């Protein structure tokens, strides 16, 4: 029996599908207010991609209602569980969310490790982020950089780093498992939230593009890699960077615009312009209470070149192949255009 946190979330939904496709019994944690729209959307997409998974259904999942902030809401329902996939997290670069980030990402992971140890659940896989790695402009980052303390560019990065330390504590106390550090995750899902909001921003007529570059990976690859890694005991205790390719923001936006049949952004922003923009967004956020579209941290990162290597994973799992980002963008654009067309018809 597998216990999964974040089952109605982005990557969590992909994990659910692939675990069920393998015939594994799964219990999944969901918040009381959670809905299944994104999970159902992802299941439909993956059923088309993997014909052997067409029989996969949400009804096969044993749902537990609770939250990471209240571990007592679910910890007594973990009998028979032998593996935890901890995918739940809060992703935000809004400075006002610092306390929430530490409560969900750090404290939630600490409690999950404690629960695994207390209830003798032997294995745990943790979904982290490349944000915890000490990256440098123009340098390719991989697992060899983990000995350096990162320059925390955001509260999100620090909360995930502290969470990783708790997982390593669990490994030292007898847990077995892996940590994965994906770069920016794209795929099919809720295009109004998280990293997928990039598609929505471009679709609405983005005029500017930042001059930097970043790493990208398909959500399907992240889920498949986590499950594959947990099938190899010799790899337990390790961490693995998950990155399909490095791509400039200009090329990324051009591909998105082309697939959605709209004009691509034409104007390159300079660092000083990005600096002004995040300050304007911060002021708007204070006045409206809405989260800023761009923050100081994301603005700074947008004109730097951050790249990552998954050489370790490819070397140890030679049969694993990453999805080209062009294919990810094509599938996502088709989903967006199809949803837009259906909405227009209605």
CSV table of C-alpha atoms in Angstrom, one decimal:
chain,number,residue,atom,x,y,z
A,1,UNK,CA,0.0,0.0,0.0
A,2,UNK,CA,1.3,3.4,-1.0
A,3,UNK,CA,0.4,6.7,0.7
A,4,UNK,CA,0.6,9.8,-1.4
A,5,UNK,CA,0.4,13.4,-0.4
A,6,UNK,CA,-0.7,16.0,-2.9
A,7,UNK,CA,-2.9,13.7,-4.8
A,8,UNK,CA,-5.1,16.4,-6.3
A,9,UNK,CA,-2.1,18.5,-7.1
A,10,UNK,CA,-0.1,18.8,-10.4
A,11,UNK,CA,2.7,16.2,-10.1
A,12,UNK,CA,0.7,14.2,-7.5
A,13,UNK,CA,-2.0,13.5,-10.1
A,14,UNK,CA,0.6,12.1,-12.5
A,15,UNK,CA,2.0,9.9,-9.8
A,16,UNK,CA,-1.4,8.6,-9.0
A,17,UNK,CA,-2.1,7.6,-12.6
A,18,UNK,CA,1.2,5.7,-13.0
A,19,UNK,CA,0.9,4.0,-9.6
A,20,UNK,CA,-2.6,2.8,-10.4
A,21,UNK,CA,-1.5,1.8,-13.9
A,22,UNK,CA,1.0,-0.6,-12.3
A,23,UNK,CA,-1.8,-2.1,-10.2
A,24,UNK,CA,-0.6,-0.6,-6.9
A,25,UNK,CA,-3.1,0.1,-4.1
A,26,UNK,CA,-3.0,3.8,-3.2
A,27,UNK,CA,-4.2,6.0,-0.3
A,28,UNK,CA,-4.1,9.7,-1.1
A,29,UNK,CA,-4.3,12.7,1.1
A,30,UNK,CA,-6.6,15.5,0.0
A,31,UNK,CA,-7.6,18.8,1.8
A,32,UNK,CA,-11.3,19.2,2.8
A,33,UNK,CA,-11.7,21.9,0.1
A,34,UNK,CA,-9.9,20.0,-2.6
A,35,UNK,CA,-11.6,19.2,-5.9
A,36,UNK,CA,-10.7,16.6,-8.6
A,37,UNK,CA,-10.9,18.7,-11.8
A,38,UNK,CA,-7.2,18.9,-12.4
A,39,UNK,CA,-6.7,15.2,-11.5
A,40,UNK,CA,-9.5,14.1,-13.8
A,41,UNK,CA,-8.0,16.3,-16.6
A,42,UNK,CA,-4.6,14.7,-16.2
A,43,UNK,CA,-6.1,11.2,-16.0
A,44,UNK,CA,-7.9,11.8,-19.3
A,45,UNK,CA,-4.7,13.0,-21.0
A,46,UNK,CA,-2.6,10.2,-19.7
A,47,UNK,CA,-5.2,7.5,-20.7
A,48,UNK,CA,-4.8,8.8,-24.3
A,49,UNK,CA,-1.0,8.7,-24.0
A,50,UNK,CA,-0.9,5.3,-22.3
A,51,UNK,CA,-3.6,2.9,-23.7
A,52,UNK,CA,-2.8,0.4,-21.0
A,53,UNK,CA,-4.0,2.9,-18.4
A,54,UNK,CA,-7.5,3.5,-19.9
A,55,UNK,CA,-9.0,1.5,-17.0
A,56,UNK,CA,-7.4,3.8,-14.4
A,57,UNK,CA,-10.0,5.6,-12.3
A,58,UNK,CA,-10.2,7.9,-9.4
A,59,UNK,CA,-12.6,5.4,-7.8
A,60,UNK,CA,-9.6,3.1,-7.3
A,61,UNK,CA,-8.0,5.5,-4.9
A,62,UNK,CA,-8.7,5.4,-1.1
A,63,UNK,CA,-9.0,9.1,-0.3
A,64,UNK,CA,-8.1,10.4,3.1
A,65,UNK,CA,-9.3,13.9,4.0
A,66,UNK,CA,-6.8,15.9,6.0
A,67,UNK,CA,-3.9,18.3,5.7
A,68,UNK,CA,-0.1,18.4,6.3
A,69,UNK,CA,-0.7,21.2,8.9
A,70,UNK,CA,-2.7,18.8,11.0
A,71,UNK,CA,-1.0,15.4,10.8
A,72,UNK,CA,-3.4,14.0,13.4
A,73,UNK,CA,-6.1,14.2,10.7
A,74,UNK,CA,-4.5,11.3,8.8
A,75,UNK,CA,-1.7,9.6,10.7
A,76,UNK,CA,-4.0,6.9,12.3
A,77,UNK,CA,-5.1,5.8,8.8
A,78,UNK,CA,-1.7,4.6,7.6
A,79,UNK,CA,-1.9,0.9,8.6
A,80,UNK,CA,-0.6,-1.3,5.9
A,81,UNK,CA,1.4,1.5,4.2
A,82,UNK,CA,4.9,0.6,3.2
A,83,UNK,CA,5.8,3.6,1.0
A,84,UNK,CA,5.2,7.3,1.1
A,85,UNK,CA,5.3,9.6,-1.9
A,86,UNK,CA,5.5,13.0,-0.4
A,87,UNK,CA,4.5,15.4,-3.3
A,88,UNK,CA,2.4,18.0,-1.5
A,89,UNK,CA,3.9,21.5,-1.2
A,90,UNK,CA,3.1,25.1,-1.4
A,91,UNK,CA,4.7,26.9,-4.3
A,92,UNK,CA,4.8,30.7,-3.9
A,93,UNK,CA,7.4,33.5,-4.4
A,94,UNK,CA,5.2,36.1,-2.7
A,95,UNK,CA,7.2,37.3,0.4
A,96,UNK,CA,4.0,37.5,2.3
A,97,UNK,CA,3.6,33.7,2.2
A,98,UNK,CA,6.8,32.9,4.1
A,99,UNK,CA,5.1,31.5,7.2
A,100,UNK,CA,2.7,29.4,5.1
A,101,UNK,CA,5.7,28.1,3.1
A,102,UNK,CA,7.6,27.0,6.2
A,103,UNK,CA,4.4,25.5,7.8
A,104,UNK,CA,3.5,23.4,4.7
A,105,UNK,CA,6.9,22.6,3.1
A,106,UNK,CA,9.2,22.4,6.1
A,107,UNK,CA,7.0,21.5,9.1
A,108,UNK,CA,4.8,19.3,6.9
A,109,UNK,CA,7.8,17.3,5.7
A,110,UNK,CA,9.3,17.1,9.2
A,111,UNK,CA,6.0,15.6,10.5
A,112,UNK,CA,5.8,13.2,7.5
A,113,UNK,CA,9.3,11.9,8.3
A,114,UNK,CA,8.3,11.5,12.0
A,115,UNK,CA,5.2,9.6,11.1
A,116,UNK,CA,7.1,7.3,8.8
A,117,UNK,CA,9.5,6.5,11.6
A,118,UNK,CA,6.8,6.1,14.2
A,119,UNK,CA,4.6,3.9,12.2
A,120,UNK,CA,7.5,1.8,10.8
A,121,UNK,CA,6.8,2.8,7.2
A,122,UNK,CA,10.2,1.9,5.6
A,123,UNK,CA,10.3,3.9,2.4
A,124,UNK,CA,9.8,7.6,1.4
A,125,UNK,CA,10.2,9.5,-1.8
A,126,UNK,CA,10.4,13.2,-1.6
A,127,UNK,CA,9.5,15.7,-4.4
A,128,UNK,CA,11.8,18.7,-3.9
A,129,UNK,CA,13.1,21.3,-6.4
A,130,UNK,CA,16.2,22.6,-8.1
A,131,UNK,CA,15.5,25.8,-6.0
A,132,UNK,CA,17.4,24.1,-3.2
A,133,UNK,CA,20.6,23.7,-5.2
A,134,UNK,CA,23.4,26.3,-5.2
A,135,UNK,CA,23.1,27.4,-8.8
A,136,UNK,CA,25.2,30.1,-10.5
A,137,UNK,CA,24.6,32.2,-13.6
A,138,UNK,CA,26.0,30.4,-16.6
A,139,UNK,CA,27.0,27.2,-14.8
A,140,UNK,CA,25.4,23.8,-15.2
A,141,UNK,CA,24.2,22.5,-11.8
A,142,UNK,CA,24.0,18.9,-10.8
A,143,UNK,CA,24.1,16.7,-7.7
A,144,UNK,CA,27.9,17.3,-7.2
A,145,UNK,CA,27.0,20.8,-6.0
A,146,UNK,CA,25.1,19.7,-2.9
A,147,UNK,CA,28.0,20.2,-0.5
A,148,UNK,CA,27.5,24.0,-0.9
A,149,UNK,CA,24.9,25.9,1.0
A,150,UNK,CA,22.6,27.6,-1.6
A,151,UNK,CA,22.0,31.3,-1.7
A,152,UNK,CA,18.3,31.2,-0.8
A,153,UNK,CA,16.7,33.4,-3.5
A,154,UNK,CA,13.3,32.9,-1.9
A,155,UNK,CA,11.4,31.7,1.1
A,156,UNK,CA,10.2,28.9,-1.1
A,157,UNK,CA,13.7,27.7,-1.8
A,158,UNK,CA,14.7,27.8,1.9
A,159,UNK,CA,11.5,26.0,3.0
A,160,UNK,CA,12.2,23.2,0.6
A,161,UNK,CA,15.9,23.0,1.6
A,162,UNK,CA,15.0,22.7,5.3
A,163,UNK,CA,12.5,20.0,4.3
A,164,UNK,CA,15.2,18.1,2.5
A,165,UNK,CA,17.3,18.2,5.7
A,166,UNK,CA,14.4,16.5,7.5
A,167,UNK,CA,14.3,13.8,4.8
A,168,UNK,CA,18.0,13.2,5.2
A,169,UNK,CA,17.5,12.9,8.9
A,170,UNK,CA,14.9,10.2,8.2
A,171,UNK,CA,17.4,8.4,5.9
A,172,UNK,CA,20.0,8.6,8.8
A,173,UNK,CA,17.4,7.1,11.2
A,174,UNK,CA,16.6,4.2,8.9
A,175,UNK,CA,14.2,5.3,6.2
A,176,UNK,CA,14.9,4.3,2.6
A,177,UNK,CA,14.1,6.4,-0.4
A,178,UNK,CA,15.1,9.2,-2.7
A,179,UNK,CA,14.9,12.9,-3.2
A,180,UNK,CA,14.2,14.3,-6.6
A,181,UNK,CA,15.0,17.9,-7.7
A,182,UNK,CA,13.0,18.8,-10.8
A,183,UNK,CA,13.5,22.0,-12.7
A,184,UNK,CA,10.5,24.0,-13.9
A,185,UNK,CA,7.7,21.5,-14.4
A,186,UNK,CA,5.5,21.8,-17.5
A,187,UNK,CA,2.7,19.5,-18.7
A,188,UNK,CA,-1.1,19.2,-18.7
A,189,UNK,CA,-3.0,20.6,-15.7
A,190,UNK,CA,-4.4,23.7,-14.2
A,191,UNK,CA,-3.1,26.4,-16.6
A,192,UNK,CA,-4.1,29.2,-14.2
A,193,UNK,CA,-1.7,28.2,-11.4
A,194,UNK,CA,2.0,27.5,-10.7
A,195,UNK,CA,4.5,27.0,-13.5
A,196,UNK,CA,1.6,26.2,-16.0
A,197,UNK,CA,0.5,29.8,-15.7
A,198,UNK,CA,3.3,30.6,-18.2
A,199,UNK,CA,1.0,29.2,-20.9
A,200,UNK,CA,-1.9,31.4,-19.9
A,201,UNK,CA,0.4,34.5,-19.7
A,202,UNK,CA,1.7,33.9,-23.2
A,203,UNK,CA,-1.8,33.1,-24.6
A,204,UNK,CA,-3.1,36.5,-23.3
A,205,UNK,CA,-0.6,38.4,-25.5
A,206,UNK,CA,2.7,38.7,-23.8
A,207,UNK,CA,4.8,41.5,-25.4
A,208,UNK,CA,8.1,41.1,-23.5
A,209,UNK,CA,10.5,38.2,-22.8
A,210,UNK,CA,13.4,38.1,-20.4
A,211,UNK,CA,16.9,37.4,-21.7
A,212,UNK,CA,17.8,34.5,-19.4
A,213,UNK,CA,17.4,30.7,-19.7
A,214,UNK,CA,16.2,27.9,-17.4
A,215,UNK,CA,15.7,24.2,-17.1
A,216,UNK,CA,12.5,22.5,-17.9
A,217,UNK,CA,11.0,19.0,-17.4
A,218,UNK,CA,7.7,17.3,-18.2
A,219,UNK,CA,5.5,16.4,-15.2
A,220,UNK,CA,5.0,12.9,-16.7
A,221,UNK,CA,8.8,12.4,-16.6
A,222,UNK,CA,9.0,13.5,-12.9
A,223,UNK,CA,6.3,11.0,-11.9
A,224,UNK,CA,7.9,8.2,-13.9
A,225,UNK,CA,11.4,8.9,-12.6
A,226,UNK,CA,10.2,8.9,-9.0
A,227,UNK,CA,8.5,5.6,-9.3
A,228,UNK,CA,11.4,4.0,-11.2
A,229,UNK,CA,14.0,5.3,-8.7
A,230,UNK,CA,11.9,3.7,-5.9
A,231,UNK,CA,12.2,0.4,-7.6
A,232,UNK,CA,16.0,0.3,-7.2
A,233,UNK,CA,17.1,-0.2,-3.6
A,234,UNK,CA,20.7,0.4,-4.6
A,235,UNK,CA,19.8,4.1,-5.3
A,236,UNK,CA,18.2,4.7,-1.9
A,237,UNK,CA,19.5,7.6,0.0
A,238,UNK,CA,20.4,9.6,-3.1
A,239,UNK,CA,19.2,12.7,-4.7
A,240,UNK,CA,18.5,13.1,-8.4
A,241,UNK,CA,18.2,16.2,-10.6
A,242,UNK,CA,15.3,15.9,-13.1
A,243,UNK,CA,15.8,18.1,-16.1
A,244,UNK,CA,14.9,17.5,-19.7
A,245,UNK,CA,16.7,20.4,-21.3
A,246,UNK,CA,17.8,24.0,-20.8
A,247,UNK,CA,16.1,26.6,-22.9
A,248,UNK,CA,16.0,30.4,-23.2
A,249,UNK,CA,12.9,32.2,-22.2
A,250,UNK,CA,12.8,33.6,-25.7
A,251,UNK,CA,12.7,30.2,-27.3
A,252,UNK,CA,10.2,28.9,-24.8
A,253,UNK,CA,7.8,31.7,-25.4
A,254,UNK,CA,8.3,31.4,-29.2
A,255,UNK,CA,7.4,27.7,-29.1
A,256,UNK,CA,4.3,28.3,-26.9
A,257,UNK,CA,3.1,31.1,-29.1
A,258,UNK,CA,3.6,29.1,-32.3
A,259,UNK,CA,1.7,26.1,-30.9
A,260,UNK,CA,-1.2,28.3,-29.8
A,261,UNK,CA,-1.2,30.2,-33.1
A,262,UNK,CA,-0.6,33.7,-31.6
A,263,UNK,CA,2.1,36.3,-31.9
A,264,UNK,CA,5.3,35.7,-29.9
A,265,UNK,CA,6.8,38.3,-27.6
A,266,UNK,CA,9.2,40.5,-29.5
A,267,UNK,CA,10.8,42.8,-27.0
A,268,UNK,CA,13.7,41.7,-24.8
A,269,UNK,CA,13.6,43.2,-21.3
A,270,UNK,CA,16.8,44.4,-19.6
A,271,UNK,CA,17.6,43.8,-16.0
A,272,UNK,CA,16.8,47.4,-15.0
A,273,UNK,CA,13.4,47.0,-16.6
A,274,UNK,CA,12.7,43.8,-14.7
A,275,UNK,CA,13.8,45.6,-11.5
A,276,UNK,CA,11.2,48.4,-12.1
A,277,UNK,CA,8.5,45.8,-13.0
A,278,UNK,CA,8.8,43.8,-9.8
A,279,UNK,CA,8.5,47.0,-7.8
A,280,UNK,CA,5.4,48.0,-9.6
A,281,UNK,CA,3.9,44.5,-9.0
A,282,UNK,CA,4.8,44.8,-5.3
A,283,UNK,CA,3.0,48.1,-5.0
A,284,UNK,CA,-0.1,46.7,-6.9
A,285,UNK,CA,0.0,43.7,-4.6
A,286,UNK,CA,-0.1,45.9,-1.5
A,287,UNK,CA,-3.0,47.9,-2.9
A,288,UNK,CA,-5.1,45.0,-4.2
A,289,UNK,CA,-4.1,42.1,-1.9
A,290,UNK,CA,-3.4,39.9,-5.0
A,291,UNK,CA,-0.2,37.9,-5.4
A,292,UNK,CA,2.3,39.7,-7.6
A,293,UNK,CA,2.9,38.3,-11.1
A,294,UNK,CA,6.6,39.0,-10.7
A,295,UNK,CA,8.6,39.3,-7.5
A,296,UNK,CA,12.2,40.4,-6.8
A,297,UNK,CA,13.4,36.8,-6.8
A,298,UNK,CA,11.7,35.8,-10.1
A,299,UNK,CA,12.7,39.0,-11.8
A,300,UNK,CA,16.3,38.5,-10.9
A,301,UNK,CA,16.3,34.8,-12.1
A,302,UNK,CA,14.6,35.7,-15.4
A,303,UNK,CA,17.7,37.3,-16.9
A,304,UNK,CA,20.2,34.8,-15.6
A,305,UNK,CA,21.2,31.5,-17.3
A,306,UNK,CA,20.4,28.6,-15.0
A,307,UNK,CA,20.9,25.1,-16.4
A,308,UNK,CA,20.8,21.6,-14.8
A,309,UNK,CA,22.1,18.2,-15.7
A,310,UNK,CA,20.3,14.8,-15.2
A,311,UNK,CA,23.5,13.0,-16.1
A,312,UNK,CA,23.4,11.0,-12.9
A,313,UNK,CA,19.9,9.6,-13.4
A,314,UNK,CA,20.6,8.8,-17.1
A,315,UNK,CA,23.8,7.0,-16.2
A,316,UNK,CA,22.1,4.9,-13.5
A,317,UNK,CA,18.8,4.3,-15.3
A,318,UNK,CA,20.0,4.1,-19.0
A,319,UNK,CA,16.5,3.0,-20.2
A,320,UNK,CA,14.9,6.2,-18.9
A,321,UNK,CA,14.3,8.9,-21.5
A,322,UNK,CA,13.1,12.5,-21.0
A,323,UNK,CA,10.3,14.0,-23.1
A,324,UNK,CA,11.5,16.8,-25.4
A,325,UNK,CA,10.1,20.1,-24.2
A,326,UNK,CA,8.7,20.8,-27.7
A,327,UNK,CA,6.4,17.8,-27.3
A,328,UNK,CA,5.3,18.9,-23.8
A,329,UNK,CA,4.5,22.4,-25.2
A,330,UNK,CA,2.6,20.9,-28.2
A,331,UNK,CA,0.4,18.7,-26.0
A,332,UNK,CA,-0.3,21.5,-23.5
A,333,UNK,CA,-1.2,23.9,-26.3
A,334,UNK,CA,-3.5,21.4,-27.9
A,335,UNK,CA,-5.2,21.0,-24.5
A,336,UNK,CA,-5.6,24.8,-24.1
A,337,UNK,CA,-6.9,25.3,-27.6
A,338,UNK,CA,-9.4,22.4,-27.2
A,339,UNK,CA,-10.7,23.7,-23.9
A,340,UNK,CA,-11.0,27.2,-25.5
A,341,UNK,CA,-12.9,25.8,-28.5
A,342,UNK,CA,-15.3,23.8,-26.3
A,343,UNK,CA,-15.9,26.8,-24.1
A,344,UNK,CA,-16.7,28.9,-27.2
A,345,UNK,CA,-19.1,26.2,-28.6
A,346,UNK,CA,-21.0,26.1,-25.3
